[in-house]
Amino acid sequence: MGSYMANPPIGHAALRHGRISMPGADYFLTLCTDQKQPGLTQPHVAQRIMDELQTMQTDTTCDVRCLTVMPDHLHLLLTLGTRLSLAKAINRLKAKTSASLGAHHLSWERGYFDHRVRPDEDRASIFHYIYLNPYRASLCTPAATWPWFHCCDADRAWFEPRLDNNLPPPTWLA
């Protein structure tokens, strides 16, 4: 018989239902500001987010594969390290960047979206989604580079050759 839940979780509890934290696994994450208020792309805020993720990489909390900071959310593909669980790593990121957000009257939304990327799943489509997000949102023109995109060195070797002089190929934006 299938598993029936008398009181299925709702809201953020539903996002946590079935969540697995596996060191060495890749996770596609989306973290939003509370009430989807824009401001993450203020240079001081975006740089603080990127700096903290670099620190988390240095101390083996995670390996950041790629990320894009958008005005009201952050898309991130990372490989979870052995130091912290996924929930604790995200809580750390939010805690360490909350003062920078607060200086612009922002705060993080309570939860976050995560998808554990299975070994046989195509990462290129996730990279494309993260990379193209600011272009599809019309935050920059196809002739400009988004300043708050990051791709790690190991992945840059296969991802950059897909670009057109570090810009999205026209076929990606069609």
Coordinates of C-alpha atoms in Angstrom, one line a residue:
M1 CA 0.0 0.0 0.0
G2 CA 1.3 3.5 -0.8
S3 CA 2.4 5.9 1.9
Y4 CA -0.5 8.1 2.9
M5 CA 0.0 11.1 5.1
A6 CA -3.0 12.1 7.2
N7 CA -1.6 15.7 7.6
P8 CA 0.7 16.4 4.6
P9 CA 3.2 19.2 5.2
I10 CA 2.5 22.6 3.7
G11 CA 4.5 25.7 3.1
H12 CA 8.2 25.5 4.1
A13 CA 7.6 22.2 5.8
A14 CA 6.6 20.7 2.5
L15 CA 10.0 21.8 1.1
R16 CA 11.8 20.0 3.9
H17 CA 9.8 16.8 3.6
G18 CA 12.1 14.1 2.2
R19 CA 15.1 16.4 2.1
I20 CA 18.4 14.5 2.2
S21 CA 21.8 16.0 3.0
M22 CA 24.5 13.9 1.3
P23 CA 28.2 15.0 1.4
G24 CA 29.6 14.9 -2.1
A25 CA 26.2 15.4 -3.8
D26 CA 25.4 18.3 -6.1
Y27 CA 22.5 20.6 -5.1
F28 CA 20.7 23.2 -7.2
L29 CA 19.5 25.8 -4.7
T30 CA 17.4 29.0 -4.8
L31 CA 17.4 31.4 -1.9
C32 CA 15.0 34.4 -2.0
T33 CA 14.8 37.6 -0.1
D34 CA 11.8 38.0 2.3
Q35 CA 8.8 39.2 0.3
K36 CA 10.9 39.0 -2.8
Q37 CA 12.3 42.5 -2.1
P38 CA 15.0 43.5 -4.6
G39 CA 18.5 44.6 -3.5
L40 CA 20.8 41.5 -3.6
T41 CA 22.6 43.0 -6.6
Q42 CA 23.6 46.1 -4.7
P43 CA 27.4 45.7 -5.1
H44 CA 28.2 45.5 -1.4
V45 CA 25.5 42.8 -0.8
A46 CA 26.3 40.7 -3.9
Q47 CA 30.0 40.8 -3.1
R48 CA 29.4 39.8 0.5
I49 CA 27.3 36.8 -0.7
M50 CA 30.1 35.8 -3.2
D51 CA 32.8 36.3 -0.5
E52 CA 31.0 34.1 2.0
L53 CA 30.5 31.3 -0.5
Q54 CA 34.3 31.5 -1.3
T55 CA 35.0 31.2 2.4
M56 CA 32.6 28.2 2.6
Q57 CA 34.5 26.7 -0.2
T58 CA 37.9 27.3 1.4
D59 CA 36.8 25.6 4.7
T60 CA 35.3 22.6 2.8
T61 CA 31.7 23.4 3.6
C62 CA 30.9 23.1 -0.1
D63 CA 32.3 23.5 -3.6
V64 CA 30.6 26.2 -5.5
R65 CA 30.2 25.2 -9.1
C66 CA 28.2 28.1 -10.4
L67 CA 25.9 30.9 -9.1
T68 CA 24.0 33.9 -10.1
V69 CA 22.9 36.7 -7.8
M70 CA 19.7 38.2 -8.9
P71 CA 17.9 41.2 -7.4
D72 CA 15.6 39.2 -5.2
H73 CA 17.1 35.7 -5.2
L74 CA 20.2 33.6 -5.6
H75 CA 20.6 30.5 -7.8
L76 CA 23.5 28.2 -6.8
L77 CA 24.8 24.8 -7.9
L78 CA 27.1 23.4 -5.3
T79 CA 28.7 20.2 -4.2
L80 CA 28.1 19.6 -0.4
G81 CA 31.2 19.1 1.6
T82 CA 31.6 17.0 4.8
R83 CA 31.7 19.8 7.3
L84 CA 28.0 20.8 7.6
S85 CA 24.7 19.4 6.5
L86 CA 22.9 21.2 3.7
A87 CA 20.5 23.0 6.1
K88 CA 23.4 24.1 8.3
A89 CA 25.4 25.3 5.3
I90 CA 22.5 27.4 4.0
N91 CA 21.8 28.7 7.5
R92 CA 25.5 29.7 7.8
L93 CA 25.4 31.5 4.4
K94 CA 22.2 33.4 5.5
A95 CA 23.6 34.3 8.9
K96 CA 27.0 35.5 7.6
T97 CA 25.3 37.7 4.9
S98 CA 22.3 39.0 6.9
A99 CA 24.1 42.2 8.1
S100 CA 24.8 43.2 4.5
L101 CA 21.2 42.5 3.6
G102 CA 20.0 44.4 6.6
A103 CA 22.0 47.5 5.6
H104 CA 19.6 47.6 2.6
H105 CA 16.5 46.8 4.6
L106 CA 16.5 43.2 3.3
S107 CA 16.3 39.8 4.9
W108 CA 16.4 36.3 3.7
E109 CA 13.2 34.4 3.3
R110 CA 12.8 31.7 5.9
G111 CA 13.1 28.6 3.7
Y112 CA 14.9 27.8 0.4
F113 CA 14.4 25.5 -2.6
D114 CA 16.8 22.6 -3.1
H115 CA 17.1 19.9 -5.6
R116 CA 19.6 17.1 -5.1
V117 CA 21.1 16.5 -8.6
R118 CA 21.3 12.8 -9.2
P119 CA 24.5 11.4 -10.7
D120 CA 22.9 10.8 -14.1
E121 CA 21.3 14.2 -14.4
D122 CA 22.6 16.7 -16.9
R123 CA 24.5 19.5 -15.1
A124 CA 24.8 21.6 -18.4
S125 CA 21.1 22.4 -18.3
I126 CA 21.4 23.7 -14.7
F127 CA 24.5 25.8 -15.7
H128 CA 22.5 27.2 -18.6
Y129 CA 19.5 28.0 -16.4
I130 CA 21.7 29.7 -13.8
Y131 CA 23.7 31.6 -16.4
L132 CA 20.8 32.7 -18.5
N133 CA 18.6 33.9 -15.6
P134 CA 19.5 37.6 -15.7
Y135 CA 19.2 37.6 -19.5
R136 CA 15.8 36.0 -19.5
A137 CA 14.7 38.5 -16.8
S138 CA 15.9 41.4 -19.1
L139 CA 18.3 42.6 -16.4
C140 CA 21.1 42.8 -19.0
T141 CA 21.3 42.9 -22.7
P142 CA 22.7 40.0 -24.7
A143 CA 25.7 42.1 -25.5
A144 CA 26.6 42.5 -21.8
T145 CA 28.0 40.2 -19.2
W146 CA 26.1 39.8 -15.9
P147 CA 28.6 40.9 -13.1
W148 CA 27.1 38.5 -10.5
F149 CA 27.6 35.2 -12.2
H150 CA 30.4 32.9 -11.1
C151 CA 31.6 29.6 -12.4
C152 CA 34.4 27.6 -10.7
D153 CA 37.6 27.0 -12.6
A154 CA 37.0 23.3 -13.1
D155 CA 33.6 23.9 -14.7
R156 CA 34.7 27.0 -16.7
A157 CA 36.9 24.7 -18.9
W158 CA 33.9 23.0 -20.4
F159 CA 31.3 25.8 -20.0
E160 CA 33.1 28.9 -21.4
P161 CA 33.7 27.2 -24.9
R162 CA 29.9 27.0 -25.2
L163 CA 29.6 30.8 -24.9
D164 CA 30.1 33.3 -27.7
N165 CA 33.0 35.5 -26.6
N166 CA 31.8 35.2 -22.9
L167 CA 28.3 36.1 -24.0
P168 CA 25.2 33.9 -24.5
P169 CA 25.0 32.6 -28.0
P170 CA 21.9 34.0 -29.8
T171 CA 20.4 30.5 -30.0
W172 CA 20.3 30.3 -26.1
L173 CA 18.1 33.5 -26.0
A174 CA 15.7 32.5 -28.8

